[in-house]
mmCIF file of C-alpha atoms in Angstrom:
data_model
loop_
_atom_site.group_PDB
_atom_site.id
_atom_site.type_symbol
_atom_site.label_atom_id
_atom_site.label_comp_id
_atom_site.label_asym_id
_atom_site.label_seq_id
_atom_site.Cartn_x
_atom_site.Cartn_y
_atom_site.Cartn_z
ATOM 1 C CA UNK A 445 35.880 -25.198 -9.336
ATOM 2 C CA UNK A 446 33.063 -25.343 -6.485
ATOM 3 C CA UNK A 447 33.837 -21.633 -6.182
ATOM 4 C CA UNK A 448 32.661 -20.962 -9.764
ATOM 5 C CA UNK A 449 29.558 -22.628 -9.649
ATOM 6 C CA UNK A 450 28.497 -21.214 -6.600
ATOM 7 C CA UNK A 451 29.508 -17.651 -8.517
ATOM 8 C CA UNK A 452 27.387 -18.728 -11.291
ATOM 9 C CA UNK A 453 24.389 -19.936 -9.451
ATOM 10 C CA UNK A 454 24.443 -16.606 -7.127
ATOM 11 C CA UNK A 455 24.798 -14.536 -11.062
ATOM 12 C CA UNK A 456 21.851 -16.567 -12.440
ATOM 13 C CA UNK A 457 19.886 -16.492 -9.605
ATOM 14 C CA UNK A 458 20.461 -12.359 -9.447
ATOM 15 C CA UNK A 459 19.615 -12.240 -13.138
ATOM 16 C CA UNK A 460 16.369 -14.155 -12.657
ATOM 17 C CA UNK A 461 15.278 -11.658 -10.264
ATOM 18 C CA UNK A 462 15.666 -8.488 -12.220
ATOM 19 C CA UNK A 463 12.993 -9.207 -14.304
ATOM 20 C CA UNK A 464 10.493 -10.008 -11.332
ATOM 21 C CA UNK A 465 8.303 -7.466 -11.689
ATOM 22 C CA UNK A 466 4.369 -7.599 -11.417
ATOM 23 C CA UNK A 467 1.945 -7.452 -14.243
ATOM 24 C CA UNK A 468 -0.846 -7.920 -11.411
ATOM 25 C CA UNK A 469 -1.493 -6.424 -8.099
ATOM 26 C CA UNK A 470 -0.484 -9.639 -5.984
ATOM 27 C CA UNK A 471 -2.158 -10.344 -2.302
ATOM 28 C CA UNK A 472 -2.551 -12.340 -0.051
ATOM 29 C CA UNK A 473 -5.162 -12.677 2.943
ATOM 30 C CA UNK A 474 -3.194 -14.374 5.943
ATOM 31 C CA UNK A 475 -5.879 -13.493 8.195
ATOM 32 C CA UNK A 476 -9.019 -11.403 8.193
ATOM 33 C CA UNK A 477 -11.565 -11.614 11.281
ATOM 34 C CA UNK A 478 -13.044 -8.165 10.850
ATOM 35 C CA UNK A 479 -13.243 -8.427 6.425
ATOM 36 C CA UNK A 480 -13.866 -10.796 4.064
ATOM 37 C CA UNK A 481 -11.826 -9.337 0.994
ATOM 38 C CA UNK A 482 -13.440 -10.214 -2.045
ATOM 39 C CA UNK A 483 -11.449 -8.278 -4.932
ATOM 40 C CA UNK A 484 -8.295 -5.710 -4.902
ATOM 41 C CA UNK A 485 -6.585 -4.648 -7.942
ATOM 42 C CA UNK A 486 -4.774 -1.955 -9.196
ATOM 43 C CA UNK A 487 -3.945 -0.940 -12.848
ATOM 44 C CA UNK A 488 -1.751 -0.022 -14.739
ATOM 45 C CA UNK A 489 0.441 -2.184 -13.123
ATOM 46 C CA UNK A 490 3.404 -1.453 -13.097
ATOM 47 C CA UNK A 491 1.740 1.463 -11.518
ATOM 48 C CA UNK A 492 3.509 4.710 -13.091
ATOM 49 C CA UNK A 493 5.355 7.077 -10.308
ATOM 50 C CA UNK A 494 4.180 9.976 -10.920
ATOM 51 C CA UNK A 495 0.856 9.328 -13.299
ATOM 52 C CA UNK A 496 -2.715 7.754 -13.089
ATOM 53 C CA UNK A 497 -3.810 4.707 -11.846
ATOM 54 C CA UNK A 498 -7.307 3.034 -10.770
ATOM 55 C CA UNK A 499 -8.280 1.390 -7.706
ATOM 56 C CA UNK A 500 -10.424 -1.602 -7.350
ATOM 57 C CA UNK A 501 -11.314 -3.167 -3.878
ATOM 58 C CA UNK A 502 -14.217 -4.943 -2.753
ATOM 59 C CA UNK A 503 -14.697 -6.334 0.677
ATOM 60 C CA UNK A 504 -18.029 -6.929 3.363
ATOM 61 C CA UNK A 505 -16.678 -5.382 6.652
ATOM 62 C CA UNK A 506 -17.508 -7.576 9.841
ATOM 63 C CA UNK A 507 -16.995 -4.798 12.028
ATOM 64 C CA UNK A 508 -17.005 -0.699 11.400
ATOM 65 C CA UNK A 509 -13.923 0.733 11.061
ATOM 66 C CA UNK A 510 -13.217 3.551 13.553
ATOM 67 C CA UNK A 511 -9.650 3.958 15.470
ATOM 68 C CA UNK A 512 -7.061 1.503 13.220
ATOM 69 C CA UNK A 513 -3.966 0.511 13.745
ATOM 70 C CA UNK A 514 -1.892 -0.672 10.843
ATOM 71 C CA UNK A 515 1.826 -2.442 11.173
ATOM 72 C CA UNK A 516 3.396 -1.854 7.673
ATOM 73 C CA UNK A 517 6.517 -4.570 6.826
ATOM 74 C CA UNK A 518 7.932 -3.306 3.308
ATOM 75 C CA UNK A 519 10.425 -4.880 1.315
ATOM 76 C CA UNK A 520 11.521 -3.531 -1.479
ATOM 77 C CA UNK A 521 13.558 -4.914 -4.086
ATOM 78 C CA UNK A 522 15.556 -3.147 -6.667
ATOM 79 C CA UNK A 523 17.993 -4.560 -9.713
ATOM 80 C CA UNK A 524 16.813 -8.335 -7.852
ATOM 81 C CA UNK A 525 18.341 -6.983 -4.368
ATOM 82 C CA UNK A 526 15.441 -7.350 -1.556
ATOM 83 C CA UNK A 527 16.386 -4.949 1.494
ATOM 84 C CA UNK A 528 13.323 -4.259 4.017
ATOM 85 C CA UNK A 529 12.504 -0.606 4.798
ATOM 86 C CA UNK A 530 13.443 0.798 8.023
ATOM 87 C CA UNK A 531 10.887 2.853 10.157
ATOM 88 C CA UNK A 532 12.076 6.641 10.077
ATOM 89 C CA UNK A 533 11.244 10.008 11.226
ATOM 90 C CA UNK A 534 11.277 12.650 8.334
ATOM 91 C CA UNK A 535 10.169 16.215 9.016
ATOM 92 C CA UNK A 536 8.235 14.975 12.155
ATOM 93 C CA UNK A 537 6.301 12.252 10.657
ATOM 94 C CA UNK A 538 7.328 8.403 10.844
ATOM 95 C CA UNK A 539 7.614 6.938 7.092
ATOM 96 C CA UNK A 540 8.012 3.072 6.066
ATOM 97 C CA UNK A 541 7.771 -0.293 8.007
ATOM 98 C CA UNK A 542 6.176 1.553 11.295
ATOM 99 C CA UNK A 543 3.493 0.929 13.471
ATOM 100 C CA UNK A 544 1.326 3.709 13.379
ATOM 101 C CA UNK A 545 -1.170 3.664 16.204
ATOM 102 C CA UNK A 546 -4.587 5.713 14.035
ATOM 103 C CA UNK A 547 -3.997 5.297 10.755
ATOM 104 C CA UNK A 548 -6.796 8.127 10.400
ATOM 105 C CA UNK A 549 -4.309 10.422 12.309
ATOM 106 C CA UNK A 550 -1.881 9.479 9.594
ATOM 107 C CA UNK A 551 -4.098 10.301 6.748
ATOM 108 C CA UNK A 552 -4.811 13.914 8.131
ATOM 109 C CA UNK A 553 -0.981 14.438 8.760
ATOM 110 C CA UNK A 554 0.284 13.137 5.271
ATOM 111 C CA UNK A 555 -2.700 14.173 3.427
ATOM 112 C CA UNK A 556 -3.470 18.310 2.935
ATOM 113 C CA UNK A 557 -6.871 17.335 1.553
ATOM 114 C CA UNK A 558 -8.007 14.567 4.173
ATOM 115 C CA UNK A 559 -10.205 17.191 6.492
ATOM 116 C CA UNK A 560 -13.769 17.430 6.362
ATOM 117 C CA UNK A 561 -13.883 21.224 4.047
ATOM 118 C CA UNK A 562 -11.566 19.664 1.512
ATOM 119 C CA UNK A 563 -12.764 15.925 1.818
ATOM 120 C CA UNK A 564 -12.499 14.813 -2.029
ATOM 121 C CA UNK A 565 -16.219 13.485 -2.773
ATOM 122 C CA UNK A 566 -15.050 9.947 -4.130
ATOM 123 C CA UNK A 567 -13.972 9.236 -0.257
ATOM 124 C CA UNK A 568 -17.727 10.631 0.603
ATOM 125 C CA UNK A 569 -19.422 8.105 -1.456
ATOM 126 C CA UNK A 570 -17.334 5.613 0.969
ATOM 127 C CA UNK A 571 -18.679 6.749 4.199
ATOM 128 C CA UNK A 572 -15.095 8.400 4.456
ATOM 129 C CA UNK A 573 -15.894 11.957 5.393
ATOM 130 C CA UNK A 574 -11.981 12.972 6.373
ATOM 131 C CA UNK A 575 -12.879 13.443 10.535
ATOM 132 C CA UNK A 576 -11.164 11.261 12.696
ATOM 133 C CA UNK A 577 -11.777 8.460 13.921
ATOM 134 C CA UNK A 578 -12.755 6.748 10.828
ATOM 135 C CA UNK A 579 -16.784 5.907 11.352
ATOM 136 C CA UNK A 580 -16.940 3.530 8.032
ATOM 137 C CA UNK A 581 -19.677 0.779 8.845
ATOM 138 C CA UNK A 582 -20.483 -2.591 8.649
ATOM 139 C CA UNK A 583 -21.180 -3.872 5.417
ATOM 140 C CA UNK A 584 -20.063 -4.092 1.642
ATOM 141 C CA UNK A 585 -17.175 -2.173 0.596
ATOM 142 C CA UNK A 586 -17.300 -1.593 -3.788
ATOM 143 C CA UNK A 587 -14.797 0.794 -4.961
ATOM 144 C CA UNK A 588 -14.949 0.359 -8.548
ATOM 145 C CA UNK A 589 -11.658 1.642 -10.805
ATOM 146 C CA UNK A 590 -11.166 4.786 -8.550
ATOM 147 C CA UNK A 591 -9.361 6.818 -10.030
ATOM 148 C CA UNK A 592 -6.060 7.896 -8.408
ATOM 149 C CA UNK A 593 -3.507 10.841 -8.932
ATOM 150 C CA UNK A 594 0.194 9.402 -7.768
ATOM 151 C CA UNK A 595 1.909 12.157 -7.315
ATOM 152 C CA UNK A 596 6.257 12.278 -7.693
ATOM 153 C CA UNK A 597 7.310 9.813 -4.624
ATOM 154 C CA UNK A 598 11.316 11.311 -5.275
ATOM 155 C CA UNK A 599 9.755 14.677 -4.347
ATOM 156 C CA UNK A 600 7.889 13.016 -1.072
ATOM 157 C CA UNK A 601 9.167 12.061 2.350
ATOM 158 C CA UNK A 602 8.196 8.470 0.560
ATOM 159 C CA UNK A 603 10.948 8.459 -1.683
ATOM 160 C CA UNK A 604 11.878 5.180 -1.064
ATOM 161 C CA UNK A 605 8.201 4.153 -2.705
ATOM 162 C CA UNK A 606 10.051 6.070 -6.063
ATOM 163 C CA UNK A 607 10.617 2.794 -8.034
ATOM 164 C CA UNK A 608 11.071 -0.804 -7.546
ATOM 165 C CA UNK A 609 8.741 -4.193 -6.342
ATOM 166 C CA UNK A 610 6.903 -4.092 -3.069
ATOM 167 C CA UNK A 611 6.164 -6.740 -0.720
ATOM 168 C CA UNK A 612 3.901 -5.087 2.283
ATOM 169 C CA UNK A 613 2.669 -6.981 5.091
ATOM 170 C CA UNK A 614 -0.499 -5.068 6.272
ATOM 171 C CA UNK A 615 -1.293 -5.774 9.457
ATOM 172 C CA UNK A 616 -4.489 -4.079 10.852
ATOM 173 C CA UNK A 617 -6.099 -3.979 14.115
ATOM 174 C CA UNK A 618 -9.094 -2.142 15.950
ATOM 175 C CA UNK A 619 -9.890 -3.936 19.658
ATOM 176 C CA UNK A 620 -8.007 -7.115 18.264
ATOM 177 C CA UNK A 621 -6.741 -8.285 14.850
ATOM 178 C CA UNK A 622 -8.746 -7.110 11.892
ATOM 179 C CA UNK A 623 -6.538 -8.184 8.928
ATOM 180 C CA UNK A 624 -3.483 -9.339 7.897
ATOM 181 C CA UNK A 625 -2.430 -8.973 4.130
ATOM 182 C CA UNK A 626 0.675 -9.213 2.043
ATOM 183 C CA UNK A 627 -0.001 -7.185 -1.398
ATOM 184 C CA UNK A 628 3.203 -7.347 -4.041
ATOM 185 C CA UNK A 629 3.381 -4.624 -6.825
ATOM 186 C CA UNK A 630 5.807 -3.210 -8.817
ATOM 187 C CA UNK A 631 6.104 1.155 -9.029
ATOM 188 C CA UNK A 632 8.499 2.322 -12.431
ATOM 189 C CA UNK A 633 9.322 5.951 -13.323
ATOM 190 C CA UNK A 634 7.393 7.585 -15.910
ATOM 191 C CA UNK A 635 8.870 7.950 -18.382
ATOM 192 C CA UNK A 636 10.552 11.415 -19.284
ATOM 193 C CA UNK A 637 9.042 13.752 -22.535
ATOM 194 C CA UNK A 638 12.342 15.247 -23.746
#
């Protein structure tokens, strides 16, 4: 009899879970020495993979940005199973829960458009002009509803970003720590026309 309930807490528990997903960009500053993050959001949420979606973030940066390095934790959960995302190399370039040492490198290598002749303008009016290092500066950060074209993750070496609800611990540093985050969304398919 113990057996069952144990089945039948582990089948409700599993059951409560499939339905987790976000309405809301979640996040959460652990630490921050180098920003004080006032606002992030992005909608729709569940953000549609592949389709449209805006941007919000405002933050006052302590301290420029220039050479960043970013630790990415994922977990992603899927039908109320969590697994964490592995680090791996596809077609020369290191996807997932990594440590990449210049996230600006990272950008240029992922990114056709992030060099300075193709630099989209909305990154401009940033003080991102697509040369590395970074040289963003000290003081408030407003990007307002950017908007953003997801493309297909299936068809990208970040397939595993396809579908499903994200936790990411962000954790960013230039000479020392700069951030720590944890953002929580959820990503669904778009849904087909035929």
């Amino acid at each position: 009899m113990q057996t069952l309930s144990v089945v039948v807490i582990v089948t409700l528990a599993i059951i409560a879970n499939i339905n987790g997903d976000h309405d809301k960009l979640e996040y959460t500053v652990l630490s921050a020495s180098g920003v004080d993050i006032q606002h992030a959001d992005i909608i729709p949420m569940p953000i549609i993979n592949p389709g449209e979606a805006f941007l919000t973030f405002k933050a006052h940066l302590k301290r420029p940005i220039q050479k960043i390095r970013v630790v990415l934790k994922i977990v992603r959960t899927v039908a109320g199973i969590a697994l964490p995302i592995k680090c791996y190399k596809v077609d020369g370039v290191f996807v997932g829960s990594c440590d990449y040492e210049d996230l600006c490198l990272v950008l240029k290598s992922l990114l056709p458009s992030f060099k300075p002749e193709t630099c989209p303008s909305p990154m401009l009016q940033y003080n991102i002009d697509c040369n590395c290092p970074f040289n963003i500066p000290v003081g408030q950060l407003d990007i307002i509803k950017e908007r953003l074209e997801l493309p297909d993750a299936h068809a990208s070496i970040a397939n595993f970003m396809a579908v499903g609800t994200f936790s990411i611990q962000i954790d960013a540093f230039d000479s020392g720590p700069y951030a720590s985050i944890i953002i929580k969304f959820t990503v669904k398919a778009a849904k087909s026309s035929g």
